[in-house]
mmCIF file of C-alpha atoms and ligand atoms in Angstrom:
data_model
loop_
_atom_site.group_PDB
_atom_site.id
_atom_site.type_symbol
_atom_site.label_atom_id
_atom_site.label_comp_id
_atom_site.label_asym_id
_atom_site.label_seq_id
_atom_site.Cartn_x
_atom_site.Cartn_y
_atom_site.Cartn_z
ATOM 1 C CA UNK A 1365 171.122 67.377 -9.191
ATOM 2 C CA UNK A 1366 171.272 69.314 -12.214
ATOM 3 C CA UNK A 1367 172.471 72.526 -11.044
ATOM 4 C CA UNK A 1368 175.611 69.996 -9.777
ATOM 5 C CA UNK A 1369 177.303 70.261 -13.415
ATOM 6 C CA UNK A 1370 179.145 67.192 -14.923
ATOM 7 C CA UNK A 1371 182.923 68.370 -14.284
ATOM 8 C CA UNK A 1372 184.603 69.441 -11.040
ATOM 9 C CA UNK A 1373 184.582 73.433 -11.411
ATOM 10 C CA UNK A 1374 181.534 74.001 -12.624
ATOM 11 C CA UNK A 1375 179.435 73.976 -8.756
ATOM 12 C CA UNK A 1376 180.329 72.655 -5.068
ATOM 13 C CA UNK A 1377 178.285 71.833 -2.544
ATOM 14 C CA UNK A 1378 177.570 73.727 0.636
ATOM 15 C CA UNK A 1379 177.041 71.893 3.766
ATOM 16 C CA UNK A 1380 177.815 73.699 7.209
ATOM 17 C CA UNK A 1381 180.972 75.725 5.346
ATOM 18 C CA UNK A 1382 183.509 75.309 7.780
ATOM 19 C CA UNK A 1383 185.587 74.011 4.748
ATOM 20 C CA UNK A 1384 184.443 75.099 2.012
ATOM 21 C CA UNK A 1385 184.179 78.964 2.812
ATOM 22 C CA UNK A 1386 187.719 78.957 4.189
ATOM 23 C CA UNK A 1387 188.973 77.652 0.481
ATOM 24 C CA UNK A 1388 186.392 79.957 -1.418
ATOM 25 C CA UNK A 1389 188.112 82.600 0.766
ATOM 26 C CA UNK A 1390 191.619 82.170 0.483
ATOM 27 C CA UNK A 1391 190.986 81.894 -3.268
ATOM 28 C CA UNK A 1392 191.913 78.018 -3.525
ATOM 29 C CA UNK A 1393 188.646 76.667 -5.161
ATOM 30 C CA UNK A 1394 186.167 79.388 -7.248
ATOM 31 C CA UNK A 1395 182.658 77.404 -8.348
ATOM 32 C CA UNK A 1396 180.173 78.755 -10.256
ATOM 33 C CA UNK A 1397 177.568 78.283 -8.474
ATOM 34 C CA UNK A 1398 176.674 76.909 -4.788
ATOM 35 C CA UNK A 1399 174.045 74.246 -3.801
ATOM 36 C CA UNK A 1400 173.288 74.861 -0.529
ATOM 37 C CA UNK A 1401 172.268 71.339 0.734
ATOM 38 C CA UNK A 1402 171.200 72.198 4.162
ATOM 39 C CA UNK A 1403 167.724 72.635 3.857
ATOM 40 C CA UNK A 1404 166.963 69.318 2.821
ATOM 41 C CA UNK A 1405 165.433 67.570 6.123
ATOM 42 C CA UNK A 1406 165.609 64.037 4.636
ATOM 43 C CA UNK A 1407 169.702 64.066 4.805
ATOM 44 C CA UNK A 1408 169.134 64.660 8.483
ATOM 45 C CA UNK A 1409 168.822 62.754 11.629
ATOM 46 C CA UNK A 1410 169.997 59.324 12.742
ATOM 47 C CA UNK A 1411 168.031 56.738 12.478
ATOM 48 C CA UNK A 1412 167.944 53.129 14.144
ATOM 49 C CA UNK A 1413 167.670 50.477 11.365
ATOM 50 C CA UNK A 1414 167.710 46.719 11.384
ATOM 51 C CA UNK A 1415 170.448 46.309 12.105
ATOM 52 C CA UNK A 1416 172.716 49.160 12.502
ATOM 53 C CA UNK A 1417 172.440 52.874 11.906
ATOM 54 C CA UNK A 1418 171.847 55.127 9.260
ATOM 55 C CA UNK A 1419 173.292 59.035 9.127
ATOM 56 C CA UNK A 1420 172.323 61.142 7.236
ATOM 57 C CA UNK A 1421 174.892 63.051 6.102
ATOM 58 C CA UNK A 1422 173.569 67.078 6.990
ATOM 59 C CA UNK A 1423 173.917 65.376 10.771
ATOM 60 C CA UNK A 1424 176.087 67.677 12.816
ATOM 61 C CA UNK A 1425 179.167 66.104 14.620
ATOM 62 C CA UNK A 1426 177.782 67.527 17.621
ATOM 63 C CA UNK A 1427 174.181 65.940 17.345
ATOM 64 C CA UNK A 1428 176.201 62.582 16.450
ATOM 65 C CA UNK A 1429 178.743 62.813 19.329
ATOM 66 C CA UNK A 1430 175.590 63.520 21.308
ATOM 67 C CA UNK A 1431 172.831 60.991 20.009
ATOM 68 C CA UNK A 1432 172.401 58.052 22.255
ATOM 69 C CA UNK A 1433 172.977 55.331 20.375
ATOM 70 C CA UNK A 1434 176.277 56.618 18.960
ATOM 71 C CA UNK A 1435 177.267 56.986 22.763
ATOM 72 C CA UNK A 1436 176.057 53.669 23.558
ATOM 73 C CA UNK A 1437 176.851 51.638 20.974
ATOM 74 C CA UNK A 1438 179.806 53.146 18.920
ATOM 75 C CA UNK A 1439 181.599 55.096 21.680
ATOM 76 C CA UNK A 1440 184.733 54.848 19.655
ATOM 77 C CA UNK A 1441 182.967 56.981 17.214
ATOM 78 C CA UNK A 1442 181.430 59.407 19.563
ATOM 79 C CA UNK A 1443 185.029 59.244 21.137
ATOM 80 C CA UNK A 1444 186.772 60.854 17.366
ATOM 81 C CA UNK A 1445 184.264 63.264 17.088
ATOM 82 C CA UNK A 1446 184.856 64.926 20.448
ATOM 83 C CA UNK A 1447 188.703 64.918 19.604
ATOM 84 C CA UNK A 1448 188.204 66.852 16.196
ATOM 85 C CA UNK A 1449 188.212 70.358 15.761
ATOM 86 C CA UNK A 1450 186.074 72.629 18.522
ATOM 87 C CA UNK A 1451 182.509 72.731 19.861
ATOM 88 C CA UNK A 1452 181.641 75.571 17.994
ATOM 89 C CA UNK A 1453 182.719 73.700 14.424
ATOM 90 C CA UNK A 1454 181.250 70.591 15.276
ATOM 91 C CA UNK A 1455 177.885 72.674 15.782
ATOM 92 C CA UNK A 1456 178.541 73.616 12.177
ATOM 93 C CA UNK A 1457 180.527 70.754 10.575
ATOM 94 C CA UNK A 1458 178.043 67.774 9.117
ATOM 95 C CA UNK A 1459 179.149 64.513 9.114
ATOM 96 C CA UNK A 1460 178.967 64.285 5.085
ATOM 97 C CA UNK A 1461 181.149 67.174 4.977
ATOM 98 C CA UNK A 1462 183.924 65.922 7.392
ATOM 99 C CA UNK A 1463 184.203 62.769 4.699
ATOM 100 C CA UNK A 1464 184.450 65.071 1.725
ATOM 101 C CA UNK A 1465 186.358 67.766 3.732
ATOM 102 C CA UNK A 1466 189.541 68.808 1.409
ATOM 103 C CA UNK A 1467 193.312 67.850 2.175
ATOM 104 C CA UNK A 1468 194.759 70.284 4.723
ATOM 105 C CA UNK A 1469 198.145 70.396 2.761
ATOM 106 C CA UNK A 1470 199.658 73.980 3.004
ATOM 107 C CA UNK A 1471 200.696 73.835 -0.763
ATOM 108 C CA UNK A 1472 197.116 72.802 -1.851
ATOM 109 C CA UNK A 1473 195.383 75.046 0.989
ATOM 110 C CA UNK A 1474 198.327 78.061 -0.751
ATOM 111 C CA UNK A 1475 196.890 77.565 -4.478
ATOM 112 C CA UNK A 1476 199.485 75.283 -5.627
ATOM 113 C CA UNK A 1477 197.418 72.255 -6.353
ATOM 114 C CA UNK A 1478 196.516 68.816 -4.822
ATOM 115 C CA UNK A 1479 199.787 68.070 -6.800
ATOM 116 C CA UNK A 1480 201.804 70.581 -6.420
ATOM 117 C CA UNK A 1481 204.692 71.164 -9.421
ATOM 118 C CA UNK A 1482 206.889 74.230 -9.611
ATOM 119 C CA UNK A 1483 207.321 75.984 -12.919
ATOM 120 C CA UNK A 1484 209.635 73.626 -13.694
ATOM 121 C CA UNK A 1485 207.926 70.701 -13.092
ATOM 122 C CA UNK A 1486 209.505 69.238 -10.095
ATOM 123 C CA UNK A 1487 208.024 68.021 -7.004
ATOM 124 C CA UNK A 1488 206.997 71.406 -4.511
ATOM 125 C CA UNK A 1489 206.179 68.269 -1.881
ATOM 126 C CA UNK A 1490 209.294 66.254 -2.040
ATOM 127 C CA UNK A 1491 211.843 68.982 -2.415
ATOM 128 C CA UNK A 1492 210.168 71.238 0.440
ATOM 129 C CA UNK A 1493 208.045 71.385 3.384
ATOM 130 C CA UNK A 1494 207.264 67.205 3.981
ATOM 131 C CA UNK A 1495 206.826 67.266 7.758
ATOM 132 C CA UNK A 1496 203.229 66.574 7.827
ATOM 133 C CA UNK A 1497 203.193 64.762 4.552
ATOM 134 C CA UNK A 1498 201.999 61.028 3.457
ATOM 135 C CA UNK A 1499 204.870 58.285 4.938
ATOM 136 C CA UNK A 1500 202.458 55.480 2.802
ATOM 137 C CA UNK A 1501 200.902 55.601 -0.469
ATOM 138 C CA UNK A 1502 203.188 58.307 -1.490
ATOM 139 C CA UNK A 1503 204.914 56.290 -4.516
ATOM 140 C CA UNK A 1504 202.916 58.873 -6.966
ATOM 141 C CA UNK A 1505 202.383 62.667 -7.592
ATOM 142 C CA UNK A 1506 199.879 62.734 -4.309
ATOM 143 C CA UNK A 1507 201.719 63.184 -0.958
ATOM 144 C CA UNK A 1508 199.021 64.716 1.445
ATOM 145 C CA UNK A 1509 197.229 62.944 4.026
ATOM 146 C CA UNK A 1510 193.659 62.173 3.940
ATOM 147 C CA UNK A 1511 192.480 64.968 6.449
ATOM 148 C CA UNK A 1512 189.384 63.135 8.443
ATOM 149 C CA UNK A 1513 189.895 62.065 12.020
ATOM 150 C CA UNK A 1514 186.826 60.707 11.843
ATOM 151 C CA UNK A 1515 186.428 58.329 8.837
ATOM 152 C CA UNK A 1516 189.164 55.624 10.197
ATOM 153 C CA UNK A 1517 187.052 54.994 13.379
ATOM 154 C CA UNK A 1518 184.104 54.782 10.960
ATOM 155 C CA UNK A 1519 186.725 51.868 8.318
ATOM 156 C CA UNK A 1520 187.017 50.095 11.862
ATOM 157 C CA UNK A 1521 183.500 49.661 12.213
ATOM 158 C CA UNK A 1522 182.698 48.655 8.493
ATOM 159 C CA UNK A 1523 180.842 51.370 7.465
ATOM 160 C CA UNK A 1524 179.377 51.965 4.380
ATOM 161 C CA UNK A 1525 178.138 54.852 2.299
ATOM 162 C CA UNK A 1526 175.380 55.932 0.350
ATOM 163 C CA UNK A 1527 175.673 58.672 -2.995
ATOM 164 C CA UNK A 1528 172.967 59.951 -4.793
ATOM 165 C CA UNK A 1529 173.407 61.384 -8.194
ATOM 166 C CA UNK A 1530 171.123 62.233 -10.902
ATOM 167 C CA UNK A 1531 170.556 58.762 -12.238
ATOM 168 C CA UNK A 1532 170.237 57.120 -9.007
ATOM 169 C CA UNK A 1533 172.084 55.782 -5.941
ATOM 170 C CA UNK A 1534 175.219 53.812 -5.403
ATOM 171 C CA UNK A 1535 175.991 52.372 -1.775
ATOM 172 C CA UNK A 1536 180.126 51.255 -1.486
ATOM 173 C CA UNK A 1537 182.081 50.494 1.629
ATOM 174 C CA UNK A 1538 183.217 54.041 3.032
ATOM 175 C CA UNK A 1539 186.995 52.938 2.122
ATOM 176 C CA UNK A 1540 186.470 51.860 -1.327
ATOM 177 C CA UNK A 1541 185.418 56.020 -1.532
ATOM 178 C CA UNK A 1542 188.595 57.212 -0.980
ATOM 179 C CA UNK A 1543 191.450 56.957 -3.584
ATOM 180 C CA UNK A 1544 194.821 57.918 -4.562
ATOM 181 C CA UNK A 1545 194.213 60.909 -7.388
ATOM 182 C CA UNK A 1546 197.384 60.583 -10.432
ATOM 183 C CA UNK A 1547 196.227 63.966 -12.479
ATOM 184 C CA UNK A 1548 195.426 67.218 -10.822
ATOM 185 C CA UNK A 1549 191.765 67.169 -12.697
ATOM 186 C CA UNK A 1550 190.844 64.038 -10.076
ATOM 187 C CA UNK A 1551 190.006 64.256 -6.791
ATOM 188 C CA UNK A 1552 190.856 62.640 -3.152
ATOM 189 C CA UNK A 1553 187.297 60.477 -3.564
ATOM 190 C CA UNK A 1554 185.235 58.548 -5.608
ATOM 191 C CA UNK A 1555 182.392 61.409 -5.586
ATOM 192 C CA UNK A 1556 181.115 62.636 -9.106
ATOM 193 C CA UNK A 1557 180.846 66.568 -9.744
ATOM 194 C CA UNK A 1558 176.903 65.587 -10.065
ATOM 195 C CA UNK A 1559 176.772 63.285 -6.489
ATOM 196 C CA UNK A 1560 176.090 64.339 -3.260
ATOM 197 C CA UNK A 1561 176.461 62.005 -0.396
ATOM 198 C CA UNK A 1562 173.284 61.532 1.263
ATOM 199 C CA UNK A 1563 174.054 58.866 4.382
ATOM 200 C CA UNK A 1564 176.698 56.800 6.198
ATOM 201 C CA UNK A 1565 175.499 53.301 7.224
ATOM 202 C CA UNK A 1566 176.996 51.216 10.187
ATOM 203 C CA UNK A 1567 176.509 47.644 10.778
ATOM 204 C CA UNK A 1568 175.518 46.814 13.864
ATOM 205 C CA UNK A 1569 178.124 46.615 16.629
ATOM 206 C CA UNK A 1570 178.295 43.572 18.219
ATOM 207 C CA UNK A 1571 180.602 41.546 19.268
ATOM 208 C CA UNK A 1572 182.908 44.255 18.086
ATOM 209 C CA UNK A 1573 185.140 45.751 20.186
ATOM 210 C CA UNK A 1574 186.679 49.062 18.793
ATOM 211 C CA UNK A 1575 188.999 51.928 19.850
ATOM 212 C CA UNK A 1576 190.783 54.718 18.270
ATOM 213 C CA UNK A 1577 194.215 56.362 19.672
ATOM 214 C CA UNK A 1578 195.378 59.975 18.172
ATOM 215 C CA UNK A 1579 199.069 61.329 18.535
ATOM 216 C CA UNK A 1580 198.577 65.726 18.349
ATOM 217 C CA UNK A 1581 201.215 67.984 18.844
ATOM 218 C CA UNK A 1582 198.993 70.075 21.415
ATOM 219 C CA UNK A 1583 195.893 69.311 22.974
ATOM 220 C CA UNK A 1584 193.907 72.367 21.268
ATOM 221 C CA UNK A 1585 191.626 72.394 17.837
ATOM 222 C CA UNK A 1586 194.195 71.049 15.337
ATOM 223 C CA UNK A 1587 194.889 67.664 13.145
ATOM 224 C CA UNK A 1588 196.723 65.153 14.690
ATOM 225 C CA UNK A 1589 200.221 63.774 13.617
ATOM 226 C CA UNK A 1590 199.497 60.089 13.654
ATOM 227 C CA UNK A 1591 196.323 57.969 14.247
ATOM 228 C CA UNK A 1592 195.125 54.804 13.846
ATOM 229 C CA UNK A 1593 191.499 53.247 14.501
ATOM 230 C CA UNK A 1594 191.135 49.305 15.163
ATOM 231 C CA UNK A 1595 188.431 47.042 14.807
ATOM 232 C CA UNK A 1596 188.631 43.641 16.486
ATOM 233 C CA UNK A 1597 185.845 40.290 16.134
ATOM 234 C CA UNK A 1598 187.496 38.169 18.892
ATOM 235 C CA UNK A 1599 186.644 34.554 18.822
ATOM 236 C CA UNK A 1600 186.874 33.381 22.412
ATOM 237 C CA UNK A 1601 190.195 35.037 24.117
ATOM 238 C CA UNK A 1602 191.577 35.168 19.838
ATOM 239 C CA UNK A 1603 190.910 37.721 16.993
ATOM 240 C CA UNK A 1604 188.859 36.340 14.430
ATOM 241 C CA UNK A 1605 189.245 39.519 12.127
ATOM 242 C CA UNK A 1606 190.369 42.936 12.859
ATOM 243 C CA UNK A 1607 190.504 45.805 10.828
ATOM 244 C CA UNK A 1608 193.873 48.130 11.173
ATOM 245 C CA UNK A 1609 193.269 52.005 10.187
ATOM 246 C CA UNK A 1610 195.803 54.330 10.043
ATOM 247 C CA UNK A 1611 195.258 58.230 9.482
ATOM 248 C CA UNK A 1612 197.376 60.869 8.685
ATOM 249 C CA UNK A 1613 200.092 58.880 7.312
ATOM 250 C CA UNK A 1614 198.904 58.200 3.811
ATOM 251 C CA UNK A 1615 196.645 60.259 0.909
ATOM 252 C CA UNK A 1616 193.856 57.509 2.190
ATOM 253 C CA UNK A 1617 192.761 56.083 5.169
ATOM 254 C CA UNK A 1618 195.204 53.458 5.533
ATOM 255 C CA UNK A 1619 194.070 49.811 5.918
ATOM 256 C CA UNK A 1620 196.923 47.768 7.245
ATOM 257 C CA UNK A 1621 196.564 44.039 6.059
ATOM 258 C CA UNK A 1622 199.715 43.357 7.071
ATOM 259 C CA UNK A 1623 199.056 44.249 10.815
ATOM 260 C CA UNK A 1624 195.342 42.578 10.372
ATOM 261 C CA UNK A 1625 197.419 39.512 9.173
ATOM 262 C CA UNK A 1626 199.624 39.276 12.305
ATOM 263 C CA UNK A 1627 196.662 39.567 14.758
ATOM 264 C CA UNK A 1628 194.128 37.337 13.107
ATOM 265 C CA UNK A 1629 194.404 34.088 15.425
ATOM 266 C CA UNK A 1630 195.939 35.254 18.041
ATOM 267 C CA UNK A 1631 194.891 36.784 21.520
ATOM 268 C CA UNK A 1632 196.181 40.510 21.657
ATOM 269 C CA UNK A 1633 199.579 41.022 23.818
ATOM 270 C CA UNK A 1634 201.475 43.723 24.400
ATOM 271 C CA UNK A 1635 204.524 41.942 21.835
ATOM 272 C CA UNK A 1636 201.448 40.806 19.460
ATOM 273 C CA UNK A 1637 200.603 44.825 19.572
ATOM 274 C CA UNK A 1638 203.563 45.512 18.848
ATOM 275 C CA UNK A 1639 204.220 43.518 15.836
ATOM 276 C CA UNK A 1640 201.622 44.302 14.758
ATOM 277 C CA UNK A 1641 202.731 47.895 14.350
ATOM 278 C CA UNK A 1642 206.224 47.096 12.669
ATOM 279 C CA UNK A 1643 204.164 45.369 10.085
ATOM 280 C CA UNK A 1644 201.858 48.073 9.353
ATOM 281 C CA UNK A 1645 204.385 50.878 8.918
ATOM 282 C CA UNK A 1646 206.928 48.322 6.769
ATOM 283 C CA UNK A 1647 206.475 49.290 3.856
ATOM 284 C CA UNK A 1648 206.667 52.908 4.872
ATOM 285 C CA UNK A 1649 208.648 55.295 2.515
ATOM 286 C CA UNK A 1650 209.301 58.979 4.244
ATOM 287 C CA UNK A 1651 209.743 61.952 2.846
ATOM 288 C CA UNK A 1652 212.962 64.356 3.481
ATOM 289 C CA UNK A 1653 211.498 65.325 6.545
ATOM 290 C CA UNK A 1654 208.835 63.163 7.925
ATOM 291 C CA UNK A 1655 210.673 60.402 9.132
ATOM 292 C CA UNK A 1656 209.494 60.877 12.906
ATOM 293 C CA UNK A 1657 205.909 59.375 12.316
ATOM 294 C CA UNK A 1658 206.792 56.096 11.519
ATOM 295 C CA UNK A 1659 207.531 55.739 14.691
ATOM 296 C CA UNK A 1660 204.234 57.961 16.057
ATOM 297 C CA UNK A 1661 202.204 55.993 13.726
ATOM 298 C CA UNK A 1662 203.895 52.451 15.706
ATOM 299 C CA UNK A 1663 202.680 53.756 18.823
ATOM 300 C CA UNK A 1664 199.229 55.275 17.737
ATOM 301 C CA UNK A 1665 198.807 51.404 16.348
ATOM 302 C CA UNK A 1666 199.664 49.436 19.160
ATOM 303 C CA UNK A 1667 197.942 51.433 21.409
ATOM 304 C CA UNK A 1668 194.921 51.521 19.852
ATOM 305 C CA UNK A 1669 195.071 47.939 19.387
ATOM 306 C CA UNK A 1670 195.700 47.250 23.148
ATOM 307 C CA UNK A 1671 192.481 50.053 23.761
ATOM 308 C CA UNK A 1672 190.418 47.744 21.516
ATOM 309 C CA UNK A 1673 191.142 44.145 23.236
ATOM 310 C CA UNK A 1674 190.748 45.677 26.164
ATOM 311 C CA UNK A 1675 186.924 46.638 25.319
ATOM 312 C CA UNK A 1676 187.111 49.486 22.883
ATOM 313 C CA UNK A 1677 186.283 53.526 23.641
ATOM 314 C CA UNK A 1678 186.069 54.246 27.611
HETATM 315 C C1 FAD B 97 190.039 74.739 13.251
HETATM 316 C C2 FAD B 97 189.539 73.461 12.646
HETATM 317 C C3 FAD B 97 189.906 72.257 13.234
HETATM 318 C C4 FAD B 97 189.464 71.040 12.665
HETATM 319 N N1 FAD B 97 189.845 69.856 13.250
HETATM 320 C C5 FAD B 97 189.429 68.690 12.703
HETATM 321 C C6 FAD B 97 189.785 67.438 13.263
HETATM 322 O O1 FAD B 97 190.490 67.340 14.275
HETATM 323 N N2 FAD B 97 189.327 66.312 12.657
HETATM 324 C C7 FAD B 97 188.556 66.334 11.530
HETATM 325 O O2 FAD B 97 188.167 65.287 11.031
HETATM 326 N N3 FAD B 97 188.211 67.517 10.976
HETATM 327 C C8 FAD B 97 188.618 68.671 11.523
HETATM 328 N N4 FAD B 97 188.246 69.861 10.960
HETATM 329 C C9 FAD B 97 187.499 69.845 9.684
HETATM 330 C C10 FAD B 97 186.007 69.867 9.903
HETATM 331 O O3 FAD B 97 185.598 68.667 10.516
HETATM 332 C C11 FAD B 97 185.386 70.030 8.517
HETATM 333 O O4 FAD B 97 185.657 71.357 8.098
HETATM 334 C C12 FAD B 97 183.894 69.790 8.519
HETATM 335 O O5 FAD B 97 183.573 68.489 8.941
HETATM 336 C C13 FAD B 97 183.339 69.998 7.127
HETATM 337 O O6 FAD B 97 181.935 69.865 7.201
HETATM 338 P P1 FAD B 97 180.988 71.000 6.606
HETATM 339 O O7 FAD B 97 179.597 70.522 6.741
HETATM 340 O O8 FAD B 97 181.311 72.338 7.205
HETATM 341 O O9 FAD B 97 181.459 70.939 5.086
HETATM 342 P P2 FAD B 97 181.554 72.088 3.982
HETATM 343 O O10 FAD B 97 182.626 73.056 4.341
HETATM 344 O O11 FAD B 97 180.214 72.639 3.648
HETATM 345 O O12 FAD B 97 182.048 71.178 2.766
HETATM 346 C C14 FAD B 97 183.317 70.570 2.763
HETATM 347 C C15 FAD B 97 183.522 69.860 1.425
HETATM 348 O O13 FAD B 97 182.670 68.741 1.324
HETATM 349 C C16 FAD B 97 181.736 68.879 0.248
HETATM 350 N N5 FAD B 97 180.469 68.379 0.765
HETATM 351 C C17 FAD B 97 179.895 68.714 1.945
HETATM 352 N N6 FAD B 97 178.805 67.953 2.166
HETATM 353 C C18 FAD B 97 178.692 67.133 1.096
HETATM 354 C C19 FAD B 97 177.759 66.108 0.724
HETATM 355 N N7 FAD B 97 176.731 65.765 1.519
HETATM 356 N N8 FAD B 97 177.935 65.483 -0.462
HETATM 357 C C20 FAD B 97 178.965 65.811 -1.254
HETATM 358 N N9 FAD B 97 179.888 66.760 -0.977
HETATM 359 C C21 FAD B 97 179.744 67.406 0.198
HETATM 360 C C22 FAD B 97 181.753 70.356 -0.101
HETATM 361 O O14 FAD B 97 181.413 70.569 -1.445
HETATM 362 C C23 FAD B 97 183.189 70.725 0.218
HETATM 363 O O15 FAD B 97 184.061 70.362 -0.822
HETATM 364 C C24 FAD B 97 188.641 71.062 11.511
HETATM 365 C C25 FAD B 97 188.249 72.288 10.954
HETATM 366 C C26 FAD B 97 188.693 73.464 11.498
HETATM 367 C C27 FAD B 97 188.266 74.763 10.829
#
């Protein structure tokens, strides 16, 4: 942990590299040094625990999409990671990675900063290119979207994380991880320059019934527009508690109480779907030109919420 370094800067850590030696090489982020995690066998694997299942984080997304409990019990989950990216980068990619991945933003990914400013100060986001921008959560200086197709099916099924650093371990719900930076010396997450994350934990499954529903502009290794993950414990025919995650619409994974609000109680409809998806994208504020994913974000909602009550992930 020591050869981390106590300020962003100073060293990053090297999982598979499909992200990080794409930045290093367009000249976006220049460490110090490297800690190449990838060695370290512990960090590996999935195992079954009581109850649940534990990840460790140096897991491929292929070996997760592929291990048979994922399949069996959180097909939702095996369901994003076959959508994202391409065989030959989920061979790569490790699941720790994918959650710490950086924003895909062109003016970040072109050297301009997670908060981009001209010269002069003013907004590069707001008074150019918005069209894949943040419709929610975008009141501050941060207007990308949190990059991870992966990590709202994960908020849907509760899962939690675990970080070690050099004077111990922290375990916080995976959402609580992610937050909205102000200054352009914080970061997209709730990691430490001297962390690593070592596992992702899942509650056990039952009784819920999951699904996830992506909106892409082509069927072919890119990000999707819109998506949105849902998480339903039904009581009888009625939801007892959902959980409504939207992605690529916000600078987090974005939990929808509002939507969770208008399902709780009540058996899920197509017009109880539905409402629920005007609620969720409300309070939505859009950018010059990102206007059209309100309404790709409505549909990637409701149908993900209809997927769910109707038994979750083929
Ligand atoms: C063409 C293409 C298409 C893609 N499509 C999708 C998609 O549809 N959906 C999606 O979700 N992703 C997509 N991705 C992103 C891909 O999933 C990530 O690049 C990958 O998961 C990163 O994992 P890695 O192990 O290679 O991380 P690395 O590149 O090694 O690291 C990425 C970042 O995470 C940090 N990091 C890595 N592991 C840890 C750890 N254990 N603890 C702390 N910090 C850590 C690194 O320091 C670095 O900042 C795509 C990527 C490409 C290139």
């Amino acid at each position: 942990m020591g050869l981390l370094g106590t300020a962003w800067g100073q060293a990053e850590v090297l999982a598979g590299g499909t992200d990080l030696l794409a930045l290093m090489k367009d000249d976006v982020v220049h460490p110090k040094r490297l800690v190449n995690i990838k060695q370290i066998k512990e960090m590996s694997g999935v195992t079954v625990g009581s109850p649940g299942l534990r990840i460790g984080s140096l897991t491929t997304l292929g070996e997760l999409a592929d291990n048979v409990n994922v399949v069996k019990d959180y097909p939702a989950l095996a369901e994003a990671i076959n959508d994202a990216a391409s065989p030959q980068i989920r061979n790569m990619a490790t699941l720790g990675g994918n959650l710490c991945q950086r924003p895909r933003c062109w003016y970040f990914r072109g050297g301009f900063g997670l908060l981009p400013k001209s010269e002069s100060g003013k907004d590069l986001v707001t008074e150019g290119e918005n069209r894949y921008h943040a419709i929610l959560g975008n009141d501050g200086p941060a207007k990308f979207v949190s990059p991870s197709t992966i990590v709202p099916v994960l908020v849907a099924y509760g899962a939690s994380i675990r970080l070690v650093g050099s004077k111990g371990s922290r375990e916080l719900p995976l959402e609580r991880f992610y937050v909205i930076p102000k200054t352009e010396t914080e970061r997209e997450h709730d990691l430490k320059p001297n962390e690593i994350l070592a596992e992702v934990i899942l509650p056990s499954p039952h009784e819920m019934k999951v699904a996830h529903y992506e909106i892409r502009q082509k069927q072919a290794f890119d990000w999707p527009l819109a998506l949105a993950a849902v998480g339903l414990t039904m009581n009888g025919p009625s939801v007892q508690s959902a959980r409504v995650v939207i992605g690529y619409v916000a600078p987090i994974p974005w939990r929808s109480a509002e939507a969770e609000r208008v399902l709780v109680g009540k058996s899920v409809s197509e017009d109880v779907a539905k409402a629920a998806a005007e609620a969720a994208l409300q309070g939505a504020t859009p950018l010059s030109h990102n206007a059209y994913k309100i309404q790709l974000a409505k549909v990637a909602v409701k149908r993900a919420m209809l997927k769910a009550a109707s038994g979750g992930a083929a």
